[in-house]
Coordinates of C-alpha atoms in Angstrom, one line a residue:
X1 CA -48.3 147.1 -22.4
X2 CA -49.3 150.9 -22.5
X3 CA -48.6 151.2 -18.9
X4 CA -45.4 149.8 -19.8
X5 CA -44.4 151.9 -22.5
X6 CA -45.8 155.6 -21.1
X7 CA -43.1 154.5 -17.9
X8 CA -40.4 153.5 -20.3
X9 CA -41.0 157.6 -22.0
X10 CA -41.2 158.8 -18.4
X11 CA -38.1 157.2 -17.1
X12 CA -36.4 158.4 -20.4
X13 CA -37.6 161.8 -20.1
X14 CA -35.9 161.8 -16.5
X15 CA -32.8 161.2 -17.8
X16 CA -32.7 162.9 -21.0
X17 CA -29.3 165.0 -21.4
X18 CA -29.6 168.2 -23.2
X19 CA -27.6 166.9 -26.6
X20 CA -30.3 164.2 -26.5
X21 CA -33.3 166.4 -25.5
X22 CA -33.7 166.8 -29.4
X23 CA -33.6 163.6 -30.8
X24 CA -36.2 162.5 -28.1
X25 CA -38.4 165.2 -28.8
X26 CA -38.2 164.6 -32.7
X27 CA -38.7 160.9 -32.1
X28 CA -42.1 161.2 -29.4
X29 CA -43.4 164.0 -31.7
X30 CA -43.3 161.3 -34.5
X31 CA -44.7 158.1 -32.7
X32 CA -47.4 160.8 -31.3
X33 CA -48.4 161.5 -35.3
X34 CA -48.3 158.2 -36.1
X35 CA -50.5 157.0 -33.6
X36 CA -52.8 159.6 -34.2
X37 CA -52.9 159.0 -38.2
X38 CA -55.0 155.2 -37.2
X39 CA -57.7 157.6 -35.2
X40 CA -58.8 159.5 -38.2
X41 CA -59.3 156.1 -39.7
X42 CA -61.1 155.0 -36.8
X43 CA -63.1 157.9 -36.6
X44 CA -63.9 157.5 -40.0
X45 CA -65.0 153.7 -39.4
X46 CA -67.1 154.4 -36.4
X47 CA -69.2 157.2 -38.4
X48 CA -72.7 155.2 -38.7
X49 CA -72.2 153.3 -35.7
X50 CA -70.7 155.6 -32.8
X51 CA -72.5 159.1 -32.4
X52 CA -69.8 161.2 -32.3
X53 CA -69.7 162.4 -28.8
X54 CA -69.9 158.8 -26.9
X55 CA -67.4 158.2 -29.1
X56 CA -65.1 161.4 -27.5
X57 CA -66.5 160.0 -23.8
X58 CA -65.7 156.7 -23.9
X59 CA -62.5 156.9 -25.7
X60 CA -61.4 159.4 -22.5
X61 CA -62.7 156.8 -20.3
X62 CA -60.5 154.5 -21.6
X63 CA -57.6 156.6 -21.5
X64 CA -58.7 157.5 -17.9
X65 CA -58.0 154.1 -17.1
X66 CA -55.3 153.1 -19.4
X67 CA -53.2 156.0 -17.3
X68 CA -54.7 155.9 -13.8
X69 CA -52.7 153.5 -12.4
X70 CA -49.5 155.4 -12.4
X71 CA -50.8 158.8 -12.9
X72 CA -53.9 158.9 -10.0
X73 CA -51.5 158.8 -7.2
X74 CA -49.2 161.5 -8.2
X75 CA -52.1 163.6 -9.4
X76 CA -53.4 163.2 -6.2
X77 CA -49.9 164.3 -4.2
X78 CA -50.0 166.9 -6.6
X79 CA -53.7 168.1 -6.5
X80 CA -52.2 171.7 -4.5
X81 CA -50.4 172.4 -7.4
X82 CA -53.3 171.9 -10.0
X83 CA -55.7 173.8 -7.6
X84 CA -53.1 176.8 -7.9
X85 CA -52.7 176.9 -11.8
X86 CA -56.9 175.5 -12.7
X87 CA -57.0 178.3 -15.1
X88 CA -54.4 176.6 -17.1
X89 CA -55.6 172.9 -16.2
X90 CA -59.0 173.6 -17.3
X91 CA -58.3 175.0 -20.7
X92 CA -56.4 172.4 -21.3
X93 CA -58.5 169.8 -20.7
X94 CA -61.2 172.0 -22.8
X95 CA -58.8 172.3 -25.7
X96 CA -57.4 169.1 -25.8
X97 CA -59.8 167.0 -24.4
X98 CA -63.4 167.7 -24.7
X99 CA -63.2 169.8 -27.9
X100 CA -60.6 168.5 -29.7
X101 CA -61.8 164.5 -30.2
X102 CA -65.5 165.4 -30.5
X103 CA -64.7 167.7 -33.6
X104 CA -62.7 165.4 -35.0
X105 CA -65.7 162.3 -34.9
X106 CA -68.3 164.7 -36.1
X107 CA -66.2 165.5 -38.6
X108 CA -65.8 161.8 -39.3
X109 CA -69.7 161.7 -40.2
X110 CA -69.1 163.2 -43.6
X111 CA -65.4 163.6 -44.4
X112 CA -63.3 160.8 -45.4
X113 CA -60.5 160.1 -43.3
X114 CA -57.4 161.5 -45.9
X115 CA -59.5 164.9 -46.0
X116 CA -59.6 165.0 -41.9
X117 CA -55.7 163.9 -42.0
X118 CA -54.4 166.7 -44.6
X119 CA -56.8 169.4 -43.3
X120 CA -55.4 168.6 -39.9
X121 CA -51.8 169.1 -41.1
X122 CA -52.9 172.8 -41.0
X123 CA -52.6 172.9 -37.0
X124 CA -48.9 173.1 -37.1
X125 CA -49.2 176.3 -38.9
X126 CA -51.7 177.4 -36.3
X127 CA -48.5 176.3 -33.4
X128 CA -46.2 178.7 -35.0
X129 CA -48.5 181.6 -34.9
X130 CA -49.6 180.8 -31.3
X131 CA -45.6 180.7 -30.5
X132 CA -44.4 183.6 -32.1
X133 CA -47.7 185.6 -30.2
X134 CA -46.0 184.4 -27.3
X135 CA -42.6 185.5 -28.3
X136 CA -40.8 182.8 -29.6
X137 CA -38.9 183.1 -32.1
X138 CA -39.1 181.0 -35.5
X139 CA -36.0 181.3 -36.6
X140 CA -35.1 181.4 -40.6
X141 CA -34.8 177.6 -41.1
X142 CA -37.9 176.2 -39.0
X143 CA -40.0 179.2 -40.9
X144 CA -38.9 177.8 -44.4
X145 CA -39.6 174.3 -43.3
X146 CA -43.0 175.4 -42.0
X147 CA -43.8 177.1 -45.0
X148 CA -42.3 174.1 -47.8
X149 CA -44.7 171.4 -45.6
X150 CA -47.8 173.8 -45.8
X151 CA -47.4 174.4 -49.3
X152 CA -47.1 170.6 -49.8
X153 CA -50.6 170.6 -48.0
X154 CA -52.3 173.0 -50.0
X155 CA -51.3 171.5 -52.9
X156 CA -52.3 168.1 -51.5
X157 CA -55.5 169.1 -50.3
X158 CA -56.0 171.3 -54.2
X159 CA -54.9 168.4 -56.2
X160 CA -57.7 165.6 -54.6
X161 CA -59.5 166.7 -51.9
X162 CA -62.8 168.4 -51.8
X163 CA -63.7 171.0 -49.5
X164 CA -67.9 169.9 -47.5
X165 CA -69.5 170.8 -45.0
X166 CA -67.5 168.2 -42.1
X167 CA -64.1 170.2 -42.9
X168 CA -65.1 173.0 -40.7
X169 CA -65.4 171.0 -37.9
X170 CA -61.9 169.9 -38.9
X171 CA -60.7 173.3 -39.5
X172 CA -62.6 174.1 -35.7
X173 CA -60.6 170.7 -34.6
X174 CA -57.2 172.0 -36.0
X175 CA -57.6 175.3 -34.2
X176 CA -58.2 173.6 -30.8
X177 CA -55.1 171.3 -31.0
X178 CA -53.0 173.9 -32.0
X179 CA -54.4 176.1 -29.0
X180 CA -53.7 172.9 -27.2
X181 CA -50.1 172.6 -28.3
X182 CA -49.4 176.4 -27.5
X183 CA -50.9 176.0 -23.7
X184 CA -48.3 172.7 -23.0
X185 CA -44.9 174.7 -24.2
X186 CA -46.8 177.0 -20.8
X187 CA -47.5 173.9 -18.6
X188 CA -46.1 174.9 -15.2
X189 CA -42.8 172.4 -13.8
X190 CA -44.5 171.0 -11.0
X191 CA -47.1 169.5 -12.9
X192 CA -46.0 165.8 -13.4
X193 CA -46.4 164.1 -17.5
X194 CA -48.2 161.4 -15.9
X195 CA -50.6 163.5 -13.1
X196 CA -51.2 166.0 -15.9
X197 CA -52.7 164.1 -18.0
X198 CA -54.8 161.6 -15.8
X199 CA -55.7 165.2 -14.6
X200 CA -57.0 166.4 -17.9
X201 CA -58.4 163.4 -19.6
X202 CA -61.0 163.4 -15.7
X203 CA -61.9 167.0 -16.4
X204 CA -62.6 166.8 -20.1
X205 CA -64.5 163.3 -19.2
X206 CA -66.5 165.6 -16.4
X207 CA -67.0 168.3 -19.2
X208 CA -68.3 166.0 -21.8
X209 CA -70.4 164.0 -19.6
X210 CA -73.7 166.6 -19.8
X211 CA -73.2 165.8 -23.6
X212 CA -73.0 162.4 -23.0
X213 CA -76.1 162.5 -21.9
X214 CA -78.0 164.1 -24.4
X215 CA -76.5 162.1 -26.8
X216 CA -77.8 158.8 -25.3
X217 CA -81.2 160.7 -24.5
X218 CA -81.6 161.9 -28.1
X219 CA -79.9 159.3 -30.0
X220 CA -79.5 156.0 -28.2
X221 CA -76.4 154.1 -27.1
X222 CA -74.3 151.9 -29.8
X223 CA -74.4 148.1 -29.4
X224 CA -71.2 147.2 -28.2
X225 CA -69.5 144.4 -30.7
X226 CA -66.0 143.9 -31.8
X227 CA -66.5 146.1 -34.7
X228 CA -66.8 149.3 -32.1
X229 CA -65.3 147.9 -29.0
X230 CA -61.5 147.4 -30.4
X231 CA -61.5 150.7 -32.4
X232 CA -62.9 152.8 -29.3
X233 CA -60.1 150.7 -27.2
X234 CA -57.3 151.7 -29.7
X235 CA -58.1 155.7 -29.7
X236 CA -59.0 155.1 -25.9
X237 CA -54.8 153.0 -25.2
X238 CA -52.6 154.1 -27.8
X239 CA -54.2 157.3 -29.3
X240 CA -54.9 158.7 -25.9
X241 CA -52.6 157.4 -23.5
X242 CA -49.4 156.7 -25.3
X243 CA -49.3 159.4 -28.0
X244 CA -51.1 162.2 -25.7
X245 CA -47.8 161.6 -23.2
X246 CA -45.6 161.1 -26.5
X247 CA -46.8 164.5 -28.0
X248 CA -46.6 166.4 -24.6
X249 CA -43.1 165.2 -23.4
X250 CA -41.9 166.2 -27.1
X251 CA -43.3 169.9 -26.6
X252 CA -41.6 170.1 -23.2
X253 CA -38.0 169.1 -24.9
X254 CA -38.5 170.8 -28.4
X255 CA -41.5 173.3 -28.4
X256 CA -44.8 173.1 -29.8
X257 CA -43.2 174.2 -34.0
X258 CA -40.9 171.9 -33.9
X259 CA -42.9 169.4 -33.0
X260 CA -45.7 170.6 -34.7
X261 CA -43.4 170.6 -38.1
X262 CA -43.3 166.8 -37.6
X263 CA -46.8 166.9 -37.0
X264 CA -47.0 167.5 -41.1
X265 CA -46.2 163.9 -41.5
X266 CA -49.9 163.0 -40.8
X267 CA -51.5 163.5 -43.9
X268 CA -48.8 160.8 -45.4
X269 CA -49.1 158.7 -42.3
X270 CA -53.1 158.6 -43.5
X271 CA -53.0 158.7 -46.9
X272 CA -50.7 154.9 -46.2
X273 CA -52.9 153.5 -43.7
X274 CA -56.0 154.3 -46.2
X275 CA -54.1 152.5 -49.1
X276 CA -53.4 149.8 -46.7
X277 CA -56.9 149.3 -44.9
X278 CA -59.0 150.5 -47.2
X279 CA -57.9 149.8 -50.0
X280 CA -57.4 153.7 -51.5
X281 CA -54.9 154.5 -54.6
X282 CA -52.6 157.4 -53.9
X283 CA -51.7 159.1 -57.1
X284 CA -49.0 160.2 -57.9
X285 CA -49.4 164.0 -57.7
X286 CA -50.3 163.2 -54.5
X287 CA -46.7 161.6 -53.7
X288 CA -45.1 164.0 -55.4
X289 CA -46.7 166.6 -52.0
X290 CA -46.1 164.6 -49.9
X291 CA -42.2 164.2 -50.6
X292 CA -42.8 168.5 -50.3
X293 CA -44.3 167.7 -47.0
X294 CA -41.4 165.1 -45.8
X295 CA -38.9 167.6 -46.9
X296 CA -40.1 170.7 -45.4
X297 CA -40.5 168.5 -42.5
X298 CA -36.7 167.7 -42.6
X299 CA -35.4 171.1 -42.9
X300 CA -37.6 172.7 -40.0
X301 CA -37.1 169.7 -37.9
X302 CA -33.2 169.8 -38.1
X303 CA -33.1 173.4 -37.1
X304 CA -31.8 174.8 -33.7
X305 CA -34.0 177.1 -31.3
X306 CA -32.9 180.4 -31.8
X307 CA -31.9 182.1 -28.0
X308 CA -34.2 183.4 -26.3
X309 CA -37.1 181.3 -27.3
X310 CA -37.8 179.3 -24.3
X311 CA -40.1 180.4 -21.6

């Protein structure tokens, strides 16, 4: 099914006219944050049974193999071109892969899962700074957008959240995606969706693995059961896989602020799936941001990219 879906974006991708570019790149942005809304949950879940960096390792392996079967071969006719540009290759597999995730589940130890979704919503902020360092420009719409979803945020995060010790690691984790983000609106042409990420999700698995071992050394391996196995196999499939190729094929047709202005939709994508799973009452201050957040979402999302702003 993932396999399935991933080709169906790809083939889409391929034939994407530019007066649909946008509307694809609004709608991948949006299935990437709401897949990624169910891994804070899961990471959250997985706190006292899952050290936090097998968790990372064997959610990549997963992904490895969820996208290997169509992405190995073309990584592999394409290994000249990653060998060329493995400055960029490697940082993004740092970034994205081996940082990003393993922040996230330590995080998860001691922050509850709507804290680690609002705090994350701060990343898109984060995009547009990157962007605009790199020349983009905003434009007048996006920026007020940007700025009515942060402030939705803030007051979200002021209004019910408290502020430990495990949010650094989420502030650390919002920095990396962003940083993330800013390197795929860079990602060189030649580099294929499919052989770019089978690509990174390898290196960050070879980068995490001398942690992986420590980790089992120091702290033992988890006891695989259906309580660990099916979470780990959901971040591994649809939060790795799917939304990872989701999220980058909407940065390649919209840029990372656009994209990252839908991004602010996590925090009410969490705060839903928490009322539904867990069983958590949302107040209603709390709905009152999060309309903020939905329409600054709307008004940055709807706006066009000034000229000039494309690589």
């Amino acid at each position: 099914m993932t396999t399935t879906l991933t080709t169906t974006l790809a083939t889409t991708l391929t034939r994407t006219s530019p007066r649909t570019a946008p509307v694809l790149g609004l709608v991948c942005a949006a299935l990437a944050t709401v897949v990624w809304s169910g891994s804070f949950v899961t990471s959250r879940a997985l706190h006292d049974s899952v050290p936090p960096v097998q968790h990372a390792f064997w959610r990549w392996v997963i992904a490895l193999l969820a996208v290997a079967p169509f992405g190995a071969r073309q990584a592999w006719r394409q290994r000249a071109h990653f060998r060329r540009h493995r400055r960029y290759v490697l940082l993004a597999s740092l970034f994205g892969v081996a940082v990003y995730n393993t922040l996230v589940n330590q995080a998860g130890l001691t922050t509850p899962a709507a804290s680690m979704g609002m705090i994350m919503a701060a990343s898109p902020v984060l995009m547009a700074v990157f962007e605009r360092l790199g020349g983009v420009r905003l434009g007048a719409r996006r920026t007020a957008g940007l700025l009515t979803a942060c402030a939705g945020v803030v007051l979200l995060m002021g209004g019910g959240a408290g502020f430990g010790a495990g949010d650094l690691w989420m502030i650390a984790a919002a920095c990396s995606f962003a940083g993330y983000s800013a390197l795929l609106r860079r990602r060189p042409a030649e580099l294929g969706g499919t052989a770019f990420l089978f690509t990174t999700f390898l290196l960050g698995i070879v980068m995490l693995l001398p942690a992986q071992v420590v980790s089992l050394a120091v702290q033992g391996g988890f006891r695989p059961t259906p309580g660990t196995v099916l979470p780990l196999l959901y971040v591994g499939v649809a939060s790795s896989a799917v939304a990872f190729f989701a999220w980058n094929t909407s940065i390649s047709l919209i840029g990372a602020t656009r994209a990252g202005i839908v991004y602010y939709l996590q925090p009410v994508c969490v705060a839903l799936l928490s009322r539904a799973l867990l069983g958590e009452r949302t107040t209603w201050p709390q709905l009152l941001c999060m309309a903020l957040i939905l329409g600054g979402v709307m008004l940055g999302a709807g706006s066009r990219e000034s000229r000039g702003s494309r690589e």
